[in-house]
Tab-separated table of C-alpha atoms and ligand atoms in Angstrom:
chain	number	residue	atom	x	y	z
A	293	MET	CA	0.000	0.000	0.000
A	294	SER	CA	1.339	3.468	-0.861
A	295	GLU	CA	2.615	5.544	2.092
A	296	LEU	CA	1.855	8.794	0.250
A	297	ASP	CA	-0.739	11.129	1.745
A	298	GLN	CA	-0.914	13.273	-1.322
A	299	VAL	CA	0.590	13.630	-4.789
A	300	THR	CA	1.339	16.871	-6.558
A	301	LEU	CA	0.476	17.275	-10.187
A	302	ASN	CA	2.308	19.988	-12.084
A	303	ALA	CA	-0.014	21.570	-14.624
A	304	GLY	CA	2.017	24.277	-16.356
A	305	ASP	CA	3.160	26.620	-13.600
A	306	LYS	CA	0.444	25.462	-11.238
A	307	ALA	CA	1.040	22.697	-8.663
A	308	VAL	CA	-2.123	20.857	-7.682
A	309	ALA	CA	-2.033	18.791	-4.481
A	310	LEU	CA	-4.250	15.724	-4.746
A	311	PRO	CA	-5.128	13.709	-1.620
A	312	VAL	CA	-4.364	9.986	-1.583
A	313	LEU	CA	-7.192	7.875	-0.173
A	314	LYS	CA	-6.274	4.756	1.804
A	315	PRO	CA	-8.254	1.521	1.550
A	316	THR	CA	-8.218	-1.109	4.325
A	317	LEU	CA	-6.579	-3.450	1.746
A	318	GLY	CA	-5.177	-2.905	-1.725
A	319	ASN	CA	-4.067	0.041	-3.800
A	320	SER	CA	-4.313	3.618	-2.575
A	321	CYS	CA	-6.297	5.966	-4.816
A	322	ILE	CA	-5.456	9.479	-5.903
A	323	ASP	CA	-8.557	11.622	-5.473
A	324	ILE	CA	-8.764	13.545	-8.731
A	325	ALA	CA	-12.214	15.088	-8.194
A	326	LYS	CA	-10.849	18.630	-8.141
A	327	LEU	CA	-8.618	18.263	-11.237
A	328	PRO	CA	-11.039	19.708	-13.836
A	329	LYS	CA	-11.625	22.797	-11.693
A	330	GLU	CA	-7.915	23.313	-10.963
A	331	THR	CA	-6.456	22.449	-14.394
A	332	GLY	CA	-9.350	22.481	-16.888
A	333	CYS	CA	-8.435	18.873	-17.791
A	334	PHE	CA	-10.309	15.609	-17.376
A	335	THR	CA	-8.555	12.270	-16.932
A	336	TYR	CA	-8.649	9.570	-19.631
A	337	ASP	CA	-8.923	5.906	-18.642
A	338	PRO	CA	-10.787	3.724	-21.175
A	339	GLY	CA	-12.180	0.589	-19.557
A	340	PHE	CA	-11.553	2.126	-16.099
A	341	THR	CA	-8.359	0.086	-15.720
A	342	ALA	CA	-6.942	2.599	-13.216
A	343	THR	CA	-10.079	4.198	-11.829
A	344	ALA	CA	-12.052	3.449	-8.668
A	345	ALA	CA	-15.644	4.595	-9.142
A	346	CYS	CA	-16.855	4.096	-5.574
A	347	LYS	CA	-15.938	3.010	-2.055
A	348	SER	CA	-17.123	-0.505	-1.202
A	349	ALA	CA	-16.790	-2.850	1.771
A	350	ILE	CA	-18.186	-5.952	0.061
A	351	THR	CA	-15.506	-7.793	-1.918
A	352	TYR	CA	-11.734	-7.549	-2.106
A	353	ILE	CA	-9.549	-8.983	-4.876
A	354	ASP	CA	-5.758	-9.118	-5.005
A	355	GLY	CA	-5.214	-10.049	-8.634
A	356	ASP	CA	-1.463	-10.689	-8.283
A	357	ALA	CA	-1.766	-12.937	-5.243
A	358	GLY	CA	-4.964	-14.675	-6.442
A	359	VAL	CA	-6.940	-13.582	-3.366
A	360	LEU	CA	-10.724	-13.155	-3.260
A	361	LEU	CA	-12.494	-12.150	-0.037
A	362	TYR	CA	-16.242	-11.661	0.504
A	363	ARG	CA	-16.679	-9.323	3.489
A	364	GLY	CA	-13.186	-10.409	4.583
A	365	TYR	CA	-13.775	-14.167	4.336
A	366	PRO	CA	-11.492	-16.051	1.889
A	367	ILE	CA	-13.369	-17.639	-1.005
A	368	GLU	CA	-11.730	-21.009	-0.267
A	369	GLN	CA	-13.237	-21.090	3.266
A	370	LEU	CA	-16.670	-20.046	2.028
A	371	ALA	CA	-16.494	-22.633	-0.772
A	372	ASN	CA	-15.652	-25.385	1.721
A	373	GLN	CA	-17.868	-24.468	4.629
A	374	SER	CA	-20.682	-22.130	3.617
A	375	SER	CA	-23.712	-22.284	1.321
A	376	PHE	CA	-24.844	-19.919	-1.412
A	377	LEU	CA	-27.769	-18.604	0.604
A	378	GLU	CA	-25.533	-17.896	3.598
A	379	VAL	CA	-23.094	-16.119	1.261
A	380	ALA	CA	-25.975	-14.054	-0.143
A	381	TYR	CA	-26.863	-13.017	3.431
A	382	LEU	CA	-23.219	-12.194	4.128
A	383	LEU	CA	-22.873	-10.048	1.000
A	384	MET	CA	-26.115	-8.181	1.716
A	385	ASN	CA	-25.696	-7.687	5.450
A	386	GLY	CA	-21.949	-7.601	6.009
A	387	GLU	CA	-21.816	-10.393	8.621
A	388	LEU	CA	-22.401	-14.141	8.643
A	389	PRO	CA	-25.844	-14.940	10.090
A	390	ASN	CA	-26.361	-16.857	13.311
A	391	LYS	CA	-28.767	-19.804	13.151
A	392	THR	CA	-31.877	-17.712	13.920
A	393	GLN	CA	-30.920	-15.035	11.400
A	394	PHE	CA	-30.205	-17.625	8.718
A	395	ASP	CA	-33.469	-19.489	9.295
A	396	ALA	CA	-35.420	-16.219	9.056
A	397	PHE	CA	-33.587	-15.259	5.834
A	398	ASP	CA	-34.092	-18.713	4.315
A	399	HIS	CA	-37.799	-18.601	5.208
A	400	GLU	CA	-38.206	-15.100	3.779
A	401	VAL	CA	-36.437	-15.968	0.508
A	402	ALA	CA	-38.456	-19.195	0.166
A	403	HIS	CA	-41.697	-17.251	0.615
A	404	HIS	CA	-40.851	-14.753	-2.111
A	405	THR	CA	-40.069	-17.275	-4.849
A	406	MET	CA	-43.488	-17.239	-6.546
A	407	MET	CA	-44.153	-15.057	-9.560
A	408	HIS	CA	-47.323	-13.130	-10.335
A	409	GLU	CA	-49.476	-15.100	-12.812
A	410	ALA	CA	-49.165	-12.232	-15.294
A	411	PHE	CA	-45.503	-13.188	-15.745
A	412	LYS	CA	-46.727	-16.224	-17.672
A	413	ASN	CA	-48.416	-14.009	-20.272
A	414	PHE	CA	-45.233	-12.025	-20.576
A	415	LEU	CA	-43.187	-15.220	-20.961
A	416	GLY	CA	-45.613	-16.444	-23.631
A	417	GLY	CA	-44.773	-13.425	-25.776
A	418	PHE	CA	-41.238	-14.631	-26.490
A	419	ARG	CA	-40.394	-16.619	-29.594
A	420	HIS	CA	-40.017	-20.302	-28.742
A	421	ASP	CA	-36.300	-20.187	-29.635
A	422	ALA	CA	-35.422	-16.939	-27.819
A	423	HIS	CA	-32.067	-17.027	-26.035
A	424	PRO	CA	-32.754	-17.409	-22.290
A	425	MET	CA	-30.514	-14.415	-21.496
A	426	ALA	CA	-32.683	-12.265	-23.780
A	427	MET	CA	-35.721	-13.523	-21.868
A	428	MET	CA	-33.981	-12.880	-18.546
A	429	VAL	CA	-33.282	-9.244	-19.437
A	430	GLY	CA	-36.973	-8.745	-20.226
A	431	MET	CA	-38.403	-10.839	-17.402
A	432	VAL	CA	-36.230	-9.371	-14.633
A	433	GLY	CA	-36.884	-5.857	-15.991
A	434	SER	CA	-40.608	-6.584	-15.994
A	435	MET	CA	-40.478	-7.065	-12.208
A	436	ALA	CA	-40.190	-3.274	-12.072
A	437	SER	CA	-43.723	-3.072	-13.431
A	438	PHE	CA	-45.030	-5.156	-10.524
A	439	TYR	CA	-43.168	-3.279	-7.815
A	440	HIS	CA	-42.782	0.328	-8.840
A	441	ASN	CA	-45.599	2.645	-7.760
A	442	THR	CA	-45.431	1.544	-4.149
A	443	LEU	CA	-41.634	1.394	-3.911
A	444	ASP	CA	-40.083	4.064	-1.701
A	445	LEU	CA	-36.318	3.973	-2.182
A	446	GLU	CA	-35.855	6.174	0.895
A	447	ASP	CA	-37.191	3.350	3.076
A	448	PRO	CA	-34.421	0.848	4.032
A	449	GLU	CA	-36.963	-1.896	4.694
A	450	GLN	CA	-38.431	-1.543	1.200
A	451	ARG	CA	-34.945	-1.613	-0.290
A	452	ARG	CA	-34.159	-4.792	1.664
A	453	LEU	CA	-37.390	-6.383	0.500
A	454	ALA	CA	-36.570	-5.581	-3.139
A	455	ALA	CA	-33.197	-7.325	-2.664
A	456	ILE	CA	-34.884	-10.391	-1.128
A	457	ARG	CA	-37.424	-10.537	-3.949
A	458	LEU	CA	-34.619	-10.510	-6.524
A	459	ILE	CA	-32.633	-13.279	-4.814
A	460	ALA	CA	-35.853	-15.313	-4.466
A	461	LYS	CA	-37.468	-14.791	-7.866
A	462	VAL	CA	-34.521	-14.771	-10.284
A	463	PRO	CA	-34.148	-18.618	-10.072
A	464	THR	CA	-37.908	-19.014	-10.642
A	465	ILE	CA	-37.701	-16.765	-13.699
A	466	ALA	CA	-34.581	-18.548	-14.955
A	467	ALA	CA	-36.186	-21.997	-14.725
A	468	ALA	CA	-39.378	-20.668	-16.347
A	469	CYS	CA	-37.347	-19.319	-19.292
A	470	HIS	CA	-35.701	-22.718	-19.735
A	471	ARG	CA	-38.980	-24.631	-19.581
A	472	TYR	CA	-40.663	-22.240	-21.974
A	473	SER	CA	-37.855	-22.731	-24.486
A	474	ILE	CA	-38.357	-26.522	-24.445
A	475	GLY	CA	-42.145	-26.365	-24.286
A	476	TRP	CA	-42.546	-27.680	-20.728
A	477	PRO	CA	-45.107	-26.272	-18.271
A	478	VAL	CA	-43.652	-23.828	-15.760
A	479	ARG	CA	-43.009	-25.546	-12.423
A	480	PHE	CA	-43.875	-23.794	-9.146
A	481	PRO	CA	-41.135	-23.409	-6.531
A	482	ARG	CA	-41.247	-25.958	-3.693
A	483	ASN	CA	-40.577	-24.115	-0.451
A	484	ASN	CA	-39.618	-27.241	1.483
A	485	LEU	CA	-36.451	-27.582	-0.608
A	486	GLU	CA	-33.194	-25.705	-0.163
A	487	TYR	CA	-32.373	-22.858	-2.546
A	488	VAL	CA	-30.299	-24.783	-5.106
A	489	ASP	CA	-32.365	-27.968	-4.895
A	490	ARG	CA	-35.517	-25.899	-5.367
A	491	PHE	CA	-34.035	-24.402	-8.514
A	492	LEU	CA	-32.985	-27.801	-9.900
A	493	HIS	CA	-36.528	-29.096	-9.326
A	494	MET	CA	-38.015	-26.087	-11.111
A	495	MET	CA	-35.655	-26.793	-14.004
A	496	PHE	CA	-36.019	-30.536	-14.380
A	497	GLU	CA	-39.042	-31.937	-12.520
A	498	VAL	CA	-41.887	-33.209	-14.697
A	499	PRO	CA	-45.458	-33.602	-13.414
A	500	SER	CA	-45.508	-37.328	-14.201
A	501	GLU	CA	-42.693	-38.615	-11.983
A	502	PRO	CA	-40.525	-37.604	-9.015
A	503	LEU	CA	-37.100	-36.158	-9.762
A	504	GLU	CA	-34.125	-38.156	-8.483
A	505	LEU	CA	-31.041	-35.956	-8.318
A	506	PRO	CA	-27.561	-37.213	-7.460
A	507	PRO	CA	-26.398	-35.329	-4.303
A	508	VAL	CA	-23.340	-34.027	-6.147
A	509	ALA	CA	-25.600	-31.990	-8.453
A	510	ALA	CA	-26.860	-29.608	-5.751
A	511	LYS	CA	-23.411	-29.578	-4.106
A	512	ALA	CA	-21.665	-28.566	-7.333
A	513	LEU	CA	-24.255	-25.960	-8.251
A	514	ASP	CA	-24.169	-24.454	-4.765
A	515	LEU	CA	-20.383	-24.196	-5.042
A	516	LEU	CA	-20.577	-22.544	-8.469
A	517	PHE	CA	-23.140	-20.074	-7.117
A	518	ILE	CA	-20.842	-19.207	-4.180
A	519	LEU	CA	-17.896	-18.641	-6.514
A	520	HIS	CA	-19.940	-16.470	-8.884
A	521	ALA	CA	-21.797	-14.499	-6.219
A	522	ASP	CA	-19.691	-11.336	-6.323
A	523	HIS	CA	-16.542	-9.937	-7.853
A	524	GLU	CA	-16.308	-6.280	-6.826
A	525	GLN	CA	-16.707	-3.661	-9.574
A	526	ASN	CA	-16.926	-5.992	-12.617
A	527	ALA	CA	-18.762	-4.819	-15.749
A	528	SER	CA	-22.244	-6.007	-14.734
A	529	THR	CA	-21.976	-4.788	-11.131
A	530	SER	CA	-20.689	-1.427	-12.359
A	531	THR	CA	-23.694	-1.359	-14.708
A	532	VAL	CA	-26.075	-2.032	-11.820
A	533	ARG	CA	-24.409	0.795	-9.887
A	534	LEU	CA	-24.467	3.185	-12.848
A	535	VAL	CA	-28.173	2.613	-13.406
A	536	GLY	CA	-28.746	2.642	-9.632
A	537	SER	CA	-27.003	6.025	-9.393
A	538	THR	CA	-29.904	7.597	-11.284
A	539	GLY	CA	-32.422	6.442	-8.675
A	540	ALA	CA	-33.929	3.898	-11.085
A	541	ASN	CA	-36.094	1.014	-9.926
A	542	PRO	CA	-33.868	-1.795	-8.485
A	543	TYR	CA	-35.398	-4.469	-10.751
A	544	ALA	CA	-34.525	-2.339	-13.781
A	545	CYS	CA	-30.988	-1.907	-12.366
A	546	VAL	CA	-30.548	-5.676	-12.059
A	547	ALA	CA	-32.010	-6.235	-15.550
A	548	ALA	CA	-29.270	-3.895	-16.828
A	549	GLY	CA	-26.752	-6.037	-14.932
A	550	VAL	CA	-28.109	-9.158	-16.648
A	551	ALA	CA	-27.638	-7.475	-20.034
A	552	ALA	CA	-24.038	-6.517	-19.212
A	553	LEU	CA	-23.292	-10.033	-17.992
A	554	TRP	CA	-24.430	-11.592	-21.267
A	555	GLY	CA	-21.394	-10.501	-23.319
A	556	PRO	CA	-18.727	-13.134	-24.069
A	557	ALA	CA	-16.012	-10.976	-22.491
A	558	HIS	CA	-17.918	-11.288	-19.165
A	559	GLY	CA	-20.492	-13.912	-18.096
A	560	GLY	CA	-21.148	-15.121	-21.634
A	561	ALA	CA	-17.670	-16.668	-21.593
A	562	ASN	CA	-18.892	-19.943	-20.012
A	563	GLU	CA	-21.172	-20.575	-22.986
A	564	ALA	CA	-18.402	-19.501	-25.347
A	565	VAL	CA	-15.942	-21.940	-23.696
A	566	LEU	CA	-18.207	-24.906	-24.391
A	567	LYS	CA	-18.761	-23.822	-27.978
A	568	MET	CA	-15.006	-23.399	-28.420
A	569	LEU	CA	-14.227	-26.836	-26.921
A	570	ALA	CA	-16.845	-28.416	-29.191
A	571	GLU	CA	-15.329	-26.667	-32.207
A	572	ILE	CA	-11.830	-27.848	-31.290
A	573	GLY	CA	-13.493	-31.256	-30.961
A	574	ASP	CA	-10.430	-33.431	-30.425
A	575	VAL	CA	-7.162	-33.230	-28.461
A	576	LYS	CA	-5.261	-33.468	-31.733
A	577	ASN	CA	-6.619	-30.021	-32.734
A	578	VAL	CA	-5.581	-28.284	-29.507
A	579	GLN	CA	-2.213	-26.978	-30.680
A	580	SER	CA	-3.695	-25.364	-33.786
A	581	ALA	CA	-6.321	-23.638	-31.576
A	582	VAL	CA	-3.553	-22.302	-29.334
A	583	ASP	CA	-1.660	-21.058	-32.407
A	584	LYS	CA	-4.782	-19.393	-33.745
A	585	ALA	CA	-5.372	-17.617	-30.406
A	586	LYS	CA	-1.830	-16.211	-30.609
A	587	ASP	CA	-2.427	-14.868	-34.092
A	588	LYS	CA	-3.946	-11.396	-33.656
A	589	GLU	CA	-5.179	-11.433	-37.269
A	590	SER	CA	-7.447	-14.411	-36.509
A	591	GLY	CA	-9.598	-12.447	-34.040
A	592	PHE	CA	-9.831	-15.678	-32.018
A	593	ARG	CA	-9.182	-15.773	-28.269
A	594	LEU	CA	-9.077	-18.735	-25.965
A	595	MET	CA	-12.384	-18.393	-24.143
A	596	GLY	CA	-12.061	-18.969	-20.401
A	597	PHE	CA	-8.502	-17.632	-20.378
A	598	GLY	CA	-7.302	-14.310	-19.016
A	599	HIS	CA	-8.775	-11.863	-16.563
A	600	ARG	CA	-8.705	-8.114	-16.133
A	601	VAL	CA	-7.739	-8.388	-12.472
A	602	TYR	CA	-6.197	-11.843	-11.896
A	603	LYS	CA	-2.724	-11.837	-13.358
A	604	ASN	CA	-1.429	-14.882	-11.494
A	605	PHE	CA	-4.276	-17.338	-11.117
A	606	ASP	CA	-8.020	-17.141	-10.584
A	607	PRO	CA	-8.650	-18.706	-7.133
A	608	ARG	CA	-12.177	-19.628	-8.249
A	609	ALA	CA	-10.813	-21.630	-11.197
A	610	LYS	CA	-8.629	-23.675	-8.819
A	611	ILE	CA	-11.670	-24.666	-6.721
A	612	ILE	CA	-13.876	-25.360	-9.740
A	613	ARG	CA	-11.252	-27.546	-11.387
A	614	GLU	CA	-11.397	-29.949	-8.416
A	615	MET	CA	-15.201	-29.948	-8.364
A	616	CYS	CA	-15.261	-30.585	-12.094
A	617	HIS	CA	-13.364	-33.852	-11.618
A	618	GLN	CA	-15.538	-34.839	-8.640
A	619	VAL	CA	-18.743	-34.270	-10.620
A	620	LEU	CA	-17.551	-36.219	-13.635
A	621	ASN	CA	-16.322	-39.104	-11.437
A	622	GLU	CA	-19.455	-39.308	-9.293
A	623	LEU	CA	-21.787	-39.058	-12.272
A	624	GLY	CA	-19.623	-41.450	-14.278
A	625	VAL	CA	-19.500	-38.976	-17.130
A	626	ASN	CA	-16.773	-39.544	-19.644
A	627	ASP	CA	-16.703	-36.255	-21.487
A	628	PRO	CA	-14.244	-35.954	-24.380
A	629	LEU	CA	-14.576	-32.174	-24.064
A	630	LEU	CA	-12.876	-32.436	-20.676
A	631	ASP	CA	-9.892	-34.131	-22.347
A	632	VAL	CA	-9.797	-31.246	-24.826
A	633	ALA	CA	-10.044	-28.752	-21.926
A	634	MET	CA	-7.164	-30.444	-20.032
A	635	LYS	CA	-4.965	-30.539	-23.089
A	636	LEU	CA	-5.782	-26.931	-23.897
A	637	GLU	CA	-4.943	-25.801	-20.368
A	638	GLU	CA	-1.658	-27.730	-20.475
A	639	ALA	CA	-0.693	-26.382	-23.920
A	640	ALA	CA	-1.533	-22.764	-23.070
A	641	LEU	CA	0.164	-22.788	-19.665
A	642	LYS	CA	3.502	-23.754	-21.167
A	643	ASP	CA	3.247	-21.428	-24.128
A	644	ASP	CA	5.329	-18.224	-23.913
A	645	TYR	CA	2.531	-16.086	-25.350
A	646	PHE	CA	0.176	-16.983	-22.494
A	647	VAL	CA	2.894	-17.063	-19.818
A	648	GLN	CA	4.214	-13.597	-20.707
A	649	ARG	CA	0.738	-12.074	-20.750
A	650	LYS	CA	-0.222	-13.879	-17.534
A	651	LEU	CA	-3.222	-15.549	-19.144
A	652	TYR	CA	-4.546	-18.354	-16.916
A	653	PRO	CA	-7.795	-20.336	-16.988
A	654	ASN	CA	-10.514	-18.259	-15.343
A	655	VAL	CA	-13.708	-19.206	-13.491
A	656	ASP	CA	-15.570	-19.889	-16.724
A	657	PHE	CA	-13.123	-22.418	-18.097
A	658	TYR	CA	-14.411	-25.333	-15.981
A	659	SER	CA	-17.874	-24.155	-14.978
A	660	GLY	CA	-19.315	-24.991	-18.401
A	661	ILE	CA	-18.124	-28.593	-18.196
A	662	ILE	CA	-19.831	-28.987	-14.811
A	663	TYR	CA	-23.056	-27.430	-16.123
A	664	LYS	CA	-22.948	-29.752	-19.110
A	665	ALA	CA	-22.508	-32.794	-16.839
A	666	LEU	CA	-25.526	-31.592	-14.822
A	667	LYS	CA	-27.519	-31.521	-18.098
A	668	ILE	CA	-27.972	-27.771	-18.029
A	669	PRO	CA	-28.262	-26.617	-21.652
A	670	THR	CA	-25.416	-24.481	-22.997
A	671	GLU	CA	-27.677	-21.430	-23.552
A	672	MET	CA	-28.491	-21.508	-19.832
A	673	PHE	CA	-24.869	-21.259	-18.632
A	674	THR	CA	-24.821	-17.477	-18.416
A	675	VAL	CA	-28.251	-17.584	-16.779
A	676	MET	CA	-26.672	-19.719	-14.008
A	677	PHE	CA	-24.066	-16.993	-13.546
A	678	ALA	CA	-26.859	-14.376	-13.400
A	679	ILE	CA	-28.690	-16.254	-10.628
A	680	ALA	CA	-25.548	-16.300	-8.501
A	681	ARG	CA	-24.446	-12.756	-9.316
A	682	THR	CA	-27.861	-11.399	-8.330
A	683	ALA	CA	-26.638	-11.750	-4.716
A	684	GLY	CA	-23.682	-9.470	-5.498
A	685	TRP	CA	-25.726	-7.024	-7.580
A	686	VAL	CA	-28.283	-6.453	-4.824
A	687	ALA	CA	-25.562	-6.127	-2.178
A	688	HIS	CA	-23.856	-3.410	-4.254
A	689	TRP	CA	-27.144	-1.690	-5.011
A	690	LEU	CA	-28.015	-1.634	-1.294
A	691	GLU	CA	-24.565	-0.302	-0.394
A	692	GLN	CA	-24.801	2.398	-3.032
A	693	GLN	CA	-28.225	3.554	-1.846
A	694	GLU	CA	-26.748	4.218	1.609
A	695	ASP	CA	-23.514	5.818	0.409
A	696	PRO	CA	-23.461	9.510	1.395
A	697	GLU	CA	-20.831	10.172	-1.309
A	698	ALA	CA	-22.825	8.486	-4.116
A	699	LYS	CA	-23.464	10.683	-7.154
A	700	ILE	CA	-25.094	10.046	-10.488
A	701	GLY	CA	-22.511	8.234	-12.667
A	702	ARG	CA	-21.587	10.540	-15.525
A	703	PRO	CA	-18.191	9.964	-17.210
A	704	ARG	CA	-16.646	12.600	-19.465
A	705	GLN	CA	-15.101	12.077	-22.906
A	706	ILE	CA	-12.372	13.163	-25.273
A	707	TYR	CA	-14.400	14.609	-28.114
A	708	THR	CA	-12.988	13.586	-31.516
A	709	GLY	CA	-15.740	14.905	-33.792
A	710	TYR	CA	-16.055	17.994	-35.981
A	711	ASP	CA	-15.620	21.547	-34.821
A	712	LYS	CA	-18.810	23.619	-35.064
A	713	ARG	CA	-20.040	23.829	-38.688
A	714	GLU	CA	-22.972	25.230	-40.618
A	715	TYR	CA	-25.982	23.155	-41.666
A	716	VAL	CA	-26.122	22.555	-45.450
A	717	GLY	CA	-29.486	22.072	-47.160
A	718	VAL	CA	-30.069	18.703	-48.870
A	719	ASP	CA	-29.958	20.278	-52.382
A	720	LYS	CA	-26.383	21.499	-51.734
A	721	ARG	CA	-24.899	18.236	-50.336
B	292	CMC	N1	-6.689	-15.509	-25.697
B	292	CMC	C1	-5.653	-14.982	-26.387
B	292	CMC	N2	-5.091	-13.788	-26.097
B	292	CMC	C2	-5.576	-13.098	-25.064
B	292	CMC	C3	-6.656	-13.570	-24.288
B	292	CMC	C4	-7.219	-14.831	-24.639
B	292	CMC	N3	-8.233	-15.328	-23.949
B	292	CMC	N4	-6.954	-12.679	-23.326
B	292	CMC	C5	-6.086	-11.669	-23.463
B	292	CMC	N5	-5.250	-11.903	-24.516
B	292	CMC	C6	-4.109	-11.087	-24.946
B	292	CMC	C7	-4.577	-9.837	-25.692
B	292	CMC	O1	-4.647	-10.059	-27.077
B	292	CMC	C8	-3.496	-8.857	-25.299
B	292	CMC	O2	-2.343	-9.159	-26.053
B	292	CMC	P1	-1.311	-7.965	-26.486
B	292	CMC	O3	-0.761	-7.419	-25.201
B	292	CMC	O4	-0.305	-8.636	-27.342
B	292	CMC	O5	-2.147	-6.942	-27.239
B	292	CMC	C9	-3.171	-9.210	-23.859
B	292	CMC	O6	-3.477	-10.615	-23.742
B	292	CMC	C10	-3.973	-8.425	-22.818
B	292	CMC	O7	-5.351	-8.535	-23.161
B	292	CMC	P2	-6.448	-7.422	-22.868
B	292	CMC	O8	-7.617	-7.657	-23.762
B	292	CMC	O9	-5.798	-6.071	-22.875
B	292	CMC	O10	-6.814	-7.775	-21.366
B	292	CMC	P3	-8.094	-7.290	-20.580
B	292	CMC	O11	-7.716	-7.260	-19.145
B	292	CMC	O12	-8.654	-6.055	-21.183
B	292	CMC	O13	-9.152	-8.453	-20.882
B	292	CMC	C11	-10.477	-10.387	-20.733
B	292	CMC	C12	-9.544	-9.431	-19.987
B	292	CMC	C13	-11.091	-11.358	-19.709
B	292	CMC	C14	-11.627	-9.601	-21.383
B	292	CMC	C15	-9.662	-11.156	-21.817
B	292	CMC	O14	-8.612	-11.867	-21.206
B	292	CMC	C16	-10.552	-12.085	-22.658
B	292	CMC	O15	-11.119	-11.630	-23.647
B	292	CMC	N6	-10.645	-13.407	-22.269
B	292	CMC	C17	-11.513	-14.336	-22.952
B	292	CMC	C18	-12.949	-14.144	-22.474
B	292	CMC	C19	-13.173	-14.664	-21.080
B	292	CMC	O16	-12.761	-15.763	-20.720
B	292	CMC	N7	-13.878	-13.853	-20.259
B	292	CMC	C20	-14.285	-14.241	-18.901
B	292	CMC	C21	-13.634	-13.404	-17.860
B	292	CMC	S1	-13.778	-14.120	-16.220
B	292	CMC	C22	-15.474	-14.111	-15.878
B	292	CMC	C23	-15.993	-12.764	-15.588
B	292	CMC	O17	-15.469	-12.072	-14.708
B	292	CMC	O18	-16.974	-12.374	-16.235
């Protein structure tokens, strides 16, 4: 951590002293808020690679050391000992719940899982082959229409309830989108089941027979949900905060987060990994895929490799890799795509191109193989990520709503267009 209390920026003959803000962990930040007033200049940082947009006490990442903490707790400990619902409570409330608090939270979430019947009409408006993430954007956004007029964002209890409703209903919506796409009747949530089990039943249970699930299915999914629950100011969380900064309805904020997550550079990578592995098809084609990824002209990247923040290893990928093997062993799945994945990992990790650029397998590299083994369709992979990340999105939205320093998000630009010019009538163009 920097020992500096301030830095001085020389702008022509003017010296501007800028305070340095200290975090509890991680990099110090130069507070540049007064720069435009003092120098007439903005700062330029495409992709916000060097810019902190807010203060947050939720998640800490040390990308060089491969550390991820939720509210101070290492991801490895949470992965081994906690559950997704407990992690959701932790992210939202800042502390782990005691037994009474957890039971109350579990009960409250379970009793908010139902959707209004009108959702079904909305669902029925989608084309049968709509991508489930497209449906998710619409369906989650539509929650705003059910809870808008009565929502008072100044009331902490109403904000908390909105967060609970999102954590509770997003899995119901996700399963409904899946069932709609395959022409199955929507299944109601069963409150006697635990969060992940309830979701798996909504996904796969048919009216005609009971669903037998191998225990490893819920265990693996719960783990994936824990690992995906939050990741500080990633693109989708920043989107939720940007929309939230305008005072928009929280369901609309989270729908914007779902949209941001969909892209293949973010949550869409898990789907892209599976498609890539299927295209590579055989271990004998791995080296040519690695060579293609190194060739900038090809426009091809190894999906599931690299991370904006982790430049050593992604601690989540380490945990998922182990679970991936456990799932395949326990389910007796012999997946040739896993052989391709292993070979690809091995080839990339000893290749100078990837070593020099510190490109390691990320969280999405193995998650897709687990989802596939659990018979979750490829188009649903990013939806799985969205269910888990909803816990992080609502935690950040809640934090932002209470932040006395929060302002509407409004970046500036370097204008590269024309100078002022005169309008020319169409007959003279
Ligand atoms: N395959 C081949 N080359 C790569 C890859 C890759 N997957 N990722 C980065 N590079 C190269 C890139 O071409 C550049 O090379 P050079 O320095 O010669 O120009 C260098 O590595 C740095 O790349 P960058 O694009 O500047 O890095 P970034 O921090 O902006 O991007 C990333 C991070 C995750 C978008 C990128 O690594 C990527 O596109 N990975 C594949 C998609 C993926 O797996 N995304 C999931 C991210 S983890 C889940 C989540 O948080 O959503």
